[in-house]
């Protein structure tokens, strides 16, 4: 990493009431796009993670700790040995919620493909090589409609 695409965001989630639909929750179900995410969150809660049984579970805040998420590119690099976790935010606490994620990524032109140590006869390569920049831009285009208009 010489010039990584790393981003820090300050996020605010107003309290939600009534029927909570996937399209109107604080942030919909997604995996993080890059390598790793370090997340500082307040004590309000609302982070939910899908477990291996397909159930949403609360990512209850623990004082003095950070949440660390593996992103898509680490999943590609490890050929699914490590999985990017599906998560979302639903703030039904009745209070304002704040979080500060720091997304740690690689250089724009860094190539990600399965490591040789993660490939074998029982586990063939699942991913074609992709650069960090191309992967992240593709995810942004799929997530933000205003970018689709400029590309399409």
Tab-separated table of N, CA and C in Angstrom:
chain	number	residue	atom	x	y	z
A	1	UNK	N	0.849	-1.179	0.000
A	1	UNK	CA	0.000	0.000	0.000
A	1	UNK	C	0.887	1.232	0.000
A	2	UNK	N	0.837	1.945	-1.098
A	2	UNK	CA	1.570	3.189	-1.213
A	2	UNK	C	0.613	4.387	-1.133
A	3	UNK	N	-0.497	4.299	-1.854
A	3	UNK	CA	-1.524	5.344	-1.879
A	3	UNK	C	-2.900	4.681	-1.756
A	4	UNK	N	-3.203	4.158	-0.569
A	4	UNK	CA	-4.437	3.391	-0.420
A	4	UNK	C	-5.702	4.244	-0.529
A	5	UNK	N	-6.766	3.578	-0.953
A	5	UNK	CA	-8.094	4.205	-1.008
A	5	UNK	C	-8.740	3.965	0.356
A	6	UNK	N	-8.369	4.718	1.340
A	6	UNK	CA	-8.947	4.566	2.671
A	6	UNK	C	-9.853	5.752	2.949
A	7	UNK	N	-10.985	5.456	3.565
A	7	UNK	CA	-12.018	6.470	3.779
A	7	UNK	C	-12.520	6.377	5.208
A	8	UNK	N	-12.706	7.525	5.845
A	8	UNK	CA	-13.370	7.565	7.149
A	8	UNK	C	-14.652	8.357	6.994
A	9	UNK	N	-15.732	7.837	7.568
A	9	UNK	CA	-17.032	8.508	7.469
A	9	UNK	C	-17.589	8.739	8.859
A	10	UNK	N	-18.364	9.785	8.983
A	10	UNK	CA	-19.123	10.056	10.197
A	10	UNK	C	-20.585	9.845	9.837
A	11	UNK	N	-21.237	8.861	10.458
A	11	UNK	CA	-22.590	8.494	10.076
A	11	UNK	C	-23.591	8.783	11.184
A	12	UNK	N	-24.744	9.284	10.785
A	12	UNK	CA	-25.838	9.591	11.703
A	12	UNK	C	-27.070	8.812	11.272
A	13	UNK	N	-27.702	8.141	12.217
A	13	UNK	CA	-28.915	7.383	11.950
A	13	UNK	C	-30.023	7.909	12.870
A	14	UNK	N	-30.982	8.649	12.321
A	14	UNK	CA	-32.101	9.097	13.164
A	14	UNK	C	-32.882	7.888	13.669
A	15	UNK	N	-33.604	8.052	14.770
A	15	UNK	CA	-34.411	6.932	15.251
A	15	UNK	C	-35.518	6.592	14.250
A	16	UNK	N	-35.868	5.321	14.173
A	16	UNK	CA	-36.906	4.856	13.263
A	16	UNK	C	-38.074	4.301	14.069
A	17	UNK	N	-39.266	4.524	13.570
A	17	UNK	CA	-40.457	4.017	14.233
A	17	UNK	C	-41.368	3.375	13.204
A	18	UNK	N	-42.381	2.667	13.701
A	18	UNK	CA	-43.341	2.039	12.808
A	18	UNK	C	-42.752	0.830	12.113
A	19	UNK	N	-43.363	0.470	11.008
A	19	UNK	CA	-42.905	-0.693	10.232
A	19	UNK	C	-41.579	-0.339	9.565
A	20	UNK	N	-40.574	-1.161	9.792
A	20	UNK	CA	-39.249	-0.908	9.243
A	20	UNK	C	-39.068	-1.795	8.018
A	21	UNK	N	-39.057	-1.182	6.836
A	21	UNK	CA	-38.860	-1.912	5.590
A	21	UNK	C	-37.389	-1.862	5.195
A	22	UNK	N	-36.922	-2.865	4.475
A	22	UNK	CA	-35.511	-2.939	4.065
A	22	UNK	C	-35.068	-1.670	3.337
A	23	UNK	N	-35.965	-1.068	2.535
A	23	UNK	CA	-35.607	0.123	1.783
A	23	UNK	C	-35.545	1.404	2.593
A	24	UNK	N	-36.007	1.361	3.846
A	24	UNK	CA	-36.034	2.581	4.651
A	24	UNK	C	-35.258	2.467	5.949
A	25	UNK	N	-34.524	1.372	6.142
A	25	UNK	CA	-33.753	1.253	7.375
A	25	UNK	C	-32.530	2.155	7.301
A	26	UNK	N	-31.813	2.288	8.409
A	26	UNK	CA	-30.659	3.183	8.474
A	26	UNK	C	-29.675	2.960	7.347
A	27	UNK	N	-29.289	1.727	7.141
A	27	UNK	CA	-28.507	1.330	5.967
A	27	UNK	C	-28.843	-0.125	5.697
A	28	UNK	N	-29.130	-0.422	4.443
A	28	UNK	CA	-29.565	-1.757	4.067
A	28	UNK	C	-28.457	-2.790	4.151
A	29	UNK	N	-28.849	-4.026	4.000
A	29	UNK	CA	-27.922	-5.155	4.083
A	29	UNK	C	-26.835	-5.036	3.013
A	30	UNK	N	-25.593	-5.177	3.441
A	30	UNK	CA	-24.465	-5.069	2.524
A	30	UNK	C	-23.222	-5.694	3.153
A	31	UNK	N	-22.237	-5.963	2.333
A	31	UNK	CA	-20.902	-6.299	2.813
A	31	UNK	C	-20.038	-5.074	2.539
A	32	UNK	N	-18.965	-4.930	3.280
A	32	UNK	CA	-18.053	-3.820	3.027
A	32	UNK	C	-17.237	-4.133	1.784
A	33	UNK	N	-16.901	-3.086	1.025
A	33	UNK	CA	-16.352	-3.253	-0.317
A	33	UNK	C	-14.879	-3.627	-0.369
A	34	UNK	N	-14.102	-3.184	0.591
A	34	UNK	CA	-12.657	-3.281	0.471
A	34	UNK	C	-12.019	-4.370	1.304
A	35	UNK	N	-10.977	-4.004	2.070
A	35	UNK	CA	-10.202	-4.967	2.853
A	35	UNK	C	-10.779	-5.143	4.249
A	36	UNK	N	-10.613	-4.121	5.069
A	36	UNK	CA	-11.068	-4.175	6.461
A	36	UNK	C	-11.787	-2.883	6.814
A	37	UNK	N	-12.686	-2.992	7.767
A	37	UNK	CA	-13.357	-1.821	8.320
A	37	UNK	C	-13.163	-1.837	9.825
A	38	UNK	N	-12.756	-0.701	10.354
A	38	UNK	CA	-12.697	-0.515	11.805
A	38	UNK	C	-13.856	0.419	12.142
A	39	UNK	N	-14.761	-0.042	13.010
A	39	UNK	CA	-15.969	0.713	13.304
A	39	UNK	C	-16.034	1.095	14.773
A	40	UNK	N	-16.103	2.398	15.018
A	40	UNK	CA	-16.402	2.906	16.352
A	40	UNK	C	-17.885	3.253	16.358
A	41	UNK	N	-18.620	2.739	17.339
A	41	UNK	CA	-20.043	3.040	17.416
A	41	UNK	C	-20.395	3.510	18.817
A	42	UNK	N	-21.476	4.268	18.904
A	42	UNK	CA	-21.922	4.719	20.218
A	42	UNK	C	-22.669	3.588	20.920
A	43	UNK	N	-23.270	3.879	22.065
A	43	UNK	CA	-23.922	2.839	22.859
A	43	UNK	C	-25.389	2.611	22.485
A	44	UNK	N	-25.853	3.229	21.412
A	44	UNK	CA	-27.261	3.126	21.032
A	44	UNK	C	-27.597	1.751	20.459
A	45	UNK	N	-26.675	1.156	19.723
A	45	UNK	CA	-26.966	-0.129	19.089
A	45	UNK	C	-27.630	0.069	17.742
A	46	UNK	N	-28.074	-1.008	17.148
A	46	UNK	CA	-28.719	-0.950	15.844
A	46	UNK	C	-27.975	-1.722	14.775
A	47	UNK	N	-26.680	-1.994	14.992
A	47	UNK	CA	-25.924	-2.796	14.045
A	47	UNK	C	-26.425	-4.233	14.140
A	48	UNK	N	-26.756	-4.807	12.996
A	48	UNK	CA	-27.185	-6.194	12.931
A	48	UNK	C	-26.317	-6.941	11.926
A	49	UNK	N	-25.973	-8.182	12.272
A	49	UNK	CA	-25.125	-9.019	11.436
A	49	UNK	C	-25.879	-10.314	11.142
A	50	UNK	N	-25.822	-10.758	9.889
A	50	UNK	CA	-26.466	-12.022	9.559
A	50	UNK	C	-25.543	-13.167	9.951
A	51	UNK	N	-26.073	-14.104	10.746
A	51	UNK	CA	-25.260	-15.252	11.144
A	51	UNK	C	-25.341	-16.353	10.087
A	52	UNK	N	-24.633	-17.436	10.295
A	52	UNK	CA	-24.569	-18.507	9.300
A	52	UNK	C	-25.891	-19.246	9.122
A	53	UNK	N	-26.828	-19.047	10.059
A	53	UNK	CA	-28.163	-19.645	9.940
A	53	UNK	C	-29.125	-18.730	9.186
A	54	UNK	N	-28.623	-17.578	8.699
A	54	UNK	CA	-29.467	-16.654	7.952
A	54	UNK	C	-30.352	-15.787	8.819
A	55	UNK	N	-29.998	-15.648	10.092
A	55	UNK	CA	-30.779	-14.829	11.022
A	55	UNK	C	-30.020	-13.552	11.346
A	56	UNK	N	-30.772	-12.445	11.464
A	56	UNK	CA	-30.157	-11.183	11.868
A	56	UNK	C	-29.979	-11.202	13.380
A	57	UNK	N	-28.738	-10.936	13.833
A	57	UNK	CA	-28.449	-10.849	15.258
A	57	UNK	C	-27.890	-9.467	15.562
A	58	UNK	N	-28.120	-9.007	16.772
A	58	UNK	CA	-27.656	-7.686	17.195
A	58	UNK	C	-26.144	-7.690	17.394
A	59	UNK	N	-25.488	-6.660	16.878
A	59	UNK	CA	-24.071	-6.423	17.139
A	59	UNK	C	-23.990	-5.449	18.305
A	60	UNK	N	-24.349	-5.913	19.473
A	60	UNK	CA	-24.465	-5.062	20.662
A	60	UNK	C	-23.142	-4.358	20.957
A	61	UNK	N	-23.172	-3.036	21.097
A	61	UNK	CA	-21.928	-2.307	21.391
A	61	UNK	C	-21.323	-2.746	22.724
A	62	UNK	N	-20.014	-2.889	22.734
A	62	UNK	CA	-19.260	-3.192	23.944
A	62	UNK	C	-18.371	-1.979	24.216
A	63	UNK	N	-18.554	-1.305	25.358
A	63	UNK	CA	-17.772	-0.093	25.636
A	63	UNK	C	-16.265	-0.316	25.493
A	64	UNK	N	-15.599	0.643	24.869
A	64	UNK	CA	-14.146	0.600	24.736
A	64	UNK	C	-13.636	-0.329	23.657
A	65	UNK	N	-14.518	-0.801	22.769
A	65	UNK	CA	-14.082	-1.722	21.720
A	65	UNK	C	-14.446	-1.190	20.339
A	66	UNK	N	-13.879	-1.813	19.331
A	66	UNK	CA	-14.195	-1.524	17.942
A	66	UNK	C	-14.743	-2.799	17.302
A	67	UNK	N	-15.568	-2.629	16.292
A	67	UNK	CA	-16.006	-3.737	15.452
A	67	UNK	C	-15.048	-3.774	14.259
A	68	UNK	N	-14.563	-4.964	13.913
A	68	UNK	CA	-13.688	-5.135	12.758
A	68	UNK	C	-14.423	-6.014	11.751
A	69	UNK	N	-14.661	-5.492	10.556
A	69	UNK	CA	-15.308	-6.245	9.485
A	69	UNK	C	-14.296	-6.592	8.411
A	70	UNK	N	-14.381	-7.807	7.907
A	70	UNK	CA	-13.624	-8.215	6.732
A	70	UNK	C	-14.437	-7.794	5.520
A	71	UNK	N	-13.780	-7.240	4.510
A	71	UNK	CA	-14.469	-6.786	3.309
A	71	UNK	C	-14.359	-7.768	2.156
A	72	UNK	N	-15.022	-7.412	1.053
A	72	UNK	CA	-15.073	-8.247	-0.153
A	72	UNK	C	-13.695	-8.658	-0.661
A	73	UNK	N	-12.740	-7.731	-0.624
A	73	UNK	CA	-11.436	-8.033	-1.218
A	73	UNK	C	-10.659	-9.069	-0.414
A	74	UNK	N	-10.839	-9.107	0.897
A	74	UNK	CA	-10.201	-10.157	1.703
A	74	UNK	C	-10.885	-11.493	1.425
A	75	UNK	N	-12.199	-11.465	1.207
A	75	UNK	CA	-12.904	-12.693	0.833
A	75	UNK	C	-12.359	-13.238	-0.483
A	76	UNK	N	-12.126	-12.346	-1.465
A	76	UNK	CA	-11.559	-12.771	-2.752
A	76	UNK	C	-10.132	-13.295	-2.573
A	77	UNK	N	-9.335	-12.570	-1.801
A	77	UNK	CA	-7.935	-12.933	-1.575
A	77	UNK	C	-7.818	-14.309	-0.926
A	78	UNK	N	-8.727	-14.632	0.002
A	78	UNK	CA	-8.669	-15.907	0.719
A	78	UNK	C	-9.564	-16.975	0.085
A	79	UNK	N	-10.166	-16.663	-1.080
A	79	UNK	CA	-10.978	-17.629	-1.811
A	79	UNK	C	-12.092	-18.199	-0.925
A	80	UNK	N	-12.719	-17.303	-0.169
A	80	UNK	CA	-13.839	-17.614	0.731
A	80	UNK	C	-13.429	-18.302	2.031
A	81	UNK	N	-12.127	-18.395	2.330
A	81	UNK	CA	-11.725	-18.897	3.640
A	81	UNK	C	-12.240	-17.941	4.718
A	82	UNK	N	-12.106	-16.632	4.467
A	82	UNK	CA	-12.689	-15.601	5.325
A	82	UNK	C	-13.788	-14.918	4.532
A	83	UNK	N	-14.946	-14.747	5.155
A	83	UNK	CA	-16.106	-14.184	4.472
A	83	UNK	C	-16.386	-12.757	4.918
A	84	UNK	N	-16.747	-11.922	3.965
A	84	UNK	CA	-17.230	-10.573	4.279
A	84	UNK	C	-18.633	-10.730	4.876
A	85	UNK	N	-18.841	-10.214	6.071
A	85	UNK	CA	-20.127	-10.442	6.731
A	85	UNK	C	-21.199	-9.455	6.256
A	86	UNK	N	-22.381	-9.996	6.022
A	86	UNK	CA	-23.534	-9.194	5.651
A	86	UNK	C	-24.052	-8.501	6.906
A	87	UNK	N	-24.226	-7.186	6.825
A	87	UNK	CA	-24.689	-6.428	7.993
A	87	UNK	C	-25.560	-5.266	7.545
A	88	UNK	N	-26.269	-4.674	8.508
A	88	UNK	CA	-27.165	-3.544	8.261
A	88	UNK	C	-27.320	-2.770	9.562
A	89	UNK	N	-27.992	-1.612	9.486
A	89	UNK	CA	-28.290	-0.828	10.688
A	89	UNK	C	-29.786	-0.553	10.721
A	90	UNK	N	-30.402	-0.902	11.841
A	90	UNK	CA	-31.809	-0.615	12.105
A	90	UNK	C	-31.853	0.066	13.470
A	91	UNK	N	-32.186	1.352	13.491
A	91	UNK	CA	-32.169	2.113	14.740
A	91	UNK	C	-33.586	2.289	15.275
A	92	UNK	N	-34.017	1.355	16.093
A	92	UNK	CA	-35.340	1.447	16.726
A	92	UNK	C	-35.222	1.838	18.200
A	93	UNK	N	-34.091	2.411	18.572
A	93	UNK	CA	-33.817	2.751	19.973
A	93	UNK	C	-34.616	3.948	20.474
A	94	UNK	N	-35.106	4.782	19.560
A	94	UNK	CA	-35.751	6.029	19.970
A	94	UNK	C	-34.743	7.154	20.178
A	95	UNK	N	-33.461	6.875	19.984
A	95	UNK	CA	-32.381	7.861	20.155
A	95	UNK	C	-31.619	8.031	18.850
A	96	UNK	N	-30.890	9.125	18.731
A	96	UNK	CA	-29.981	9.335	17.606
A	96	UNK	C	-28.847	8.320	17.722
A	97	UNK	N	-28.369	7.794	16.586
A	97	UNK	CA	-27.245	6.856	16.581
A	97	UNK	C	-26.132	7.433	15.721
A	98	UNK	N	-24.894	7.285	16.201
A	98	UNK	CA	-23.731	7.754	15.464
A	98	UNK	C	-22.700	6.632	15.378
A	99	UNK	N	-22.001	6.571	14.258
A	99	UNK	CA	-20.895	5.624	14.124
A	99	UNK	C	-19.818	6.251	13.253
A	100	UNK	N	-18.596	5.751	13.419
A	100	UNK	CA	-17.458	6.262	12.663
A	100	UNK	C	-16.714	5.064	12.063
A	101	UNK	N	-17.044	4.694	10.824
A	101	UNK	CA	-16.294	3.609	10.185
A	101	UNK	C	-15.050	4.141	9.468
A	102	UNK	N	-13.980	3.373	9.548
A	102	UNK	CA	-12.756	3.659	8.804
A	102	UNK	C	-12.523	2.464	7.889
A	103	UNK	N	-12.609	2.691	6.592
A	103	UNK	CA	-12.485	1.647	5.583
A	103	UNK	C	-11.032	1.595	5.108
A	104	UNK	N	-10.364	0.481	5.358
A	104	UNK	CA	-8.959	0.310	5.001
A	104	UNK	C	-8.889	-0.490	3.709
A	105	UNK	N	-8.384	0.127	2.680
A	105	UNK	CA	-8.311	-0.505	1.381
A	105	UNK	C	-6.883	-0.449	0.849
A	106	UNK	N	-6.704	-0.971	-0.335
A	106	UNK	CA	-5.386	-1.005	-0.961
A	106	UNK	C	-5.261	0.121	-1.986
A	107	UNK	N	-4.150	0.151	-2.681
A	107	UNK	CA	-3.960	1.098	-3.781
A	107	UNK	C	-4.990	0.825	-4.872
A	108	UNK	N	-5.328	1.831	-5.636
A	108	UNK	CA	-6.327	1.711	-6.698
A	108	UNK	C	-5.986	0.566	-7.655
A	109	UNK	N	-4.719	0.432	-8.033
A	109	UNK	CA	-4.338	-0.569	-9.029
A	109	UNK	C	-3.826	-1.882	-8.432
A	110	UNK	N	-3.954	-2.077	-7.118
A	110	UNK	CA	-3.544	-3.334	-6.482
A	110	UNK	C	-4.469	-4.459	-6.943
A	111	UNK	N	-3.878	-5.559	-7.383
A	111	UNK	CA	-4.651	-6.688	-7.918
A	111	UNK	C	-4.982	-7.670	-6.799
A	112	UNK	N	-6.248	-8.080	-6.754
A	112	UNK	CA	-6.721	-9.075	-5.791
A	112	UNK	C	-7.194	-10.308	-6.549
A	113	UNK	N	-6.641	-11.440	-6.160
A	113	UNK	CA	-7.048	-12.738	-6.687
A	113	UNK	C	-6.737	-13.750	-5.595
A	114	UNK	N	-7.326	-14.932	-5.645
A	114	UNK	CA	-7.081	-15.910	-4.583
A	114	UNK	C	-5.599	-16.245	-4.429
A	115	UNK	N	-5.159	-16.270	-3.178
A	115	UNK	CA	-3.785	-16.665	-2.868
A	115	UNK	C	-3.599	-18.145	-3.190
A	116	UNK	N	-2.419	-18.502	-3.650
A	116	UNK	CA	-2.143	-19.908	-3.971
A	116	UNK	C	-2.401	-20.812	-2.776
A	117	UNK	N	-2.091	-20.322	-1.572
A	117	UNK	CA	-2.280	-21.132	-0.363
A	117	UNK	C	-3.760	-21.359	-0.043
A	118	UNK	N	-4.646	-20.648	-0.723
A	118	UNK	CA	-6.091	-20.784	-0.489
A	118	UNK	C	-6.796	-21.520	-1.627
A	119	UNK	N	-6.013	-22.094	-2.541
A	119	UNK	CA	-6.551	-22.817	-3.695
A	119	UNK	C	-6.061	-24.262	-3.627
A	120	UNK	N	-6.912	-25.200	-4.010
A	120	UNK	CA	-6.516	-26.599	-4.053
A	120	UNK	C	-7.529	-27.415	-4.812
A	121	UNK	N	-7.293	-28.714	-4.942
A	121	UNK	CA	-8.214	-29.580	-5.686
A	121	UNK	C	-9.644	-29.537	-5.145
A	122	UNK	N	-9.791	-29.433	-3.844
A	122	UNK	CA	-11.113	-29.382	-3.220
A	122	UNK	C	-11.661	-27.957	-3.139
A	123	UNK	N	-10.825	-26.986	-3.445
A	123	UNK	CA	-11.217	-25.578	-3.330
A	123	UNK	C	-10.615	-24.783	-4.491
A	124	UNK	N	-11.171	-24.942	-5.711
A	124	UNK	CA	-10.623	-24.209	-6.860
A	124	UNK	C	-10.843	-22.695	-6.709
A	125	UNK	N	-10.059	-21.921	-7.437
A	125	UNK	CA	-10.187	-20.456	-7.398
A	125	UNK	C	-11.604	-20.055	-7.787
A	126	UNK	N	-12.206	-19.201	-6.972
A	126	UNK	CA	-13.581	-18.751	-7.207
A	126	UNK	C	-13.653	-17.351	-7.815
A	127	UNK	N	-12.532	-16.662	-7.874
A	127	UNK	CA	-12.547	-15.265	-8.293
A	127	UNK	C	-11.480	-14.991	-9.347
A	128	UNK	N	-11.859	-14.192	-10.335
A	128	UNK	CA	-10.902	-13.703	-11.328
A	128	UNK	C	-10.155	-12.512	-10.724
A	129	UNK	N	-8.961	-12.229	-11.189
A	129	UNK	CA	-8.235	-11.065	-10.695
A	129	UNK	C	-9.029	-9.778	-10.924
A	130	UNK	N	-8.962	-8.870	-9.970
A	130	UNK	CA	-9.619	-7.568	-10.074
A	130	UNK	C	-8.773	-6.556	-9.294
A	131	UNK	N	-8.731	-5.330	-9.773
A	131	UNK	CA	-8.020	-4.300	-9.009
A	131	UNK	C	-8.938	-3.765	-7.914
A	132	UNK	N	-8.335	-3.259	-6.887
A	132	UNK	CA	-9.090	-2.651	-5.786
A	132	UNK	C	-9.989	-1.546	-6.326
A	133	UNK	N	-9.457	-0.689	-7.172
A	133	UNK	CA	-10.231	0.428	-7.709
A	133	UNK	C	-11.414	-0.014	-8.543
A	134	UNK	N	-11.202	-0.992	-9.426
A	134	UNK	CA	-12.298	-1.477	-10.275
A	134	UNK	C	-13.384	-2.132	-9.434
A	135	UNK	N	-12.984	-2.914	-8.436
A	135	UNK	CA	-13.973	-3.565	-7.577
A	135	UNK	C	-14.799	-2.543	-6.807
A	136	UNK	N	-14.105	-1.610	-6.168
A	136	UNK	CA	-14.827	-0.615	-5.364
A	136	UNK	C	-15.722	0.260	-6.244
A	137	UNK	N	-15.228	0.680	-7.401
A	137	UNK	CA	-16.051	1.517	-8.275
A	137	UNK	C	-17.292	0.751	-8.729
A	138	UNK	N	-17.130	-0.523	-9.067
A	138	UNK	CA	-18.273	-1.335	-9.459
A	138	UNK	C	-19.308	-1.442	-8.350
A	139	UNK	N	-18.850	-1.605	-7.123
A	139	UNK	CA	-19.781	-1.667	-5.986
A	139	UNK	C	-20.471	-0.320	-5.774
A	140	UNK	N	-19.725	0.778	-5.926
A	140	UNK	CA	-20.332	2.109	-5.780
A	140	UNK	C	-21.403	2.330	-6.846
A	141	UNK	N	-21.112	1.958	-8.096
A	141	UNK	CA	-22.077	2.129	-9.185
A	141	UNK	C	-23.361	1.351	-8.890
A	142	UNK	N	-23.219	0.130	-8.353
A	142	UNK	CA	-24.398	-0.675	-8.033
A	142	UNK	C	-25.169	-0.128	-6.842
A	143	UNK	N	-24.511	0.624	-5.974
A	143	UNK	CA	-25.152	1.122	-4.755
A	143	UNK	C	-25.749	2.516	-4.889
A	144	UNK	N	-25.210	3.331	-5.782
A	144	UNK	CA	-25.621	4.730	-5.873
A	144	UNK	C	-26.150	5.022	-7.275
A	145	UNK	N	-27.449	5.256	-7.371
A	145	UNK	CA	-28.105	5.407	-8.672
A	145	UNK	C	-27.542	6.583	-9.482
A	146	UNK	N	-27.101	7.642	-8.828
A	146	UNK	CA	-26.570	8.773	-9.595
A	146	UNK	C	-25.304	8.407	-10.370
A	147	UNK	N	-24.559	7.408	-9.916
A	147	UNK	CA	-23.376	6.954	-10.655
A	147	UNK	C	-23.785	6.104	-11.845
A	148	UNK	N	-24.860	5.356	-11.742
A	148	UNK	CA	-25.342	4.529	-12.848
A	148	UNK	C	-25.689	5.394	-14.055
A	149	UNK	N	-26.229	6.566	-13.818
A	149	UNK	CA	-26.599	7.475	-14.906
A	149	UNK	C	-25.364	7.959	-15.645
A	150	UNK	N	-24.252	8.170	-14.932
A	150	UNK	CA	-23.041	8.671	-15.562
A	150	UNK	C	-22.304	7.582	-16.322
A	151	UNK	N	-22.396	6.330	-15.875
A	151	UNK	CA	-21.677	5.231	-16.492
A	151	UNK	C	-22.477	4.625	-17.627
A	152	UNK	N	-23.810	4.472	-17.432
A	152	UNK	CA	-24.668	3.754	-18.386
A	152	UNK	C	-25.038	4.522	-19.574
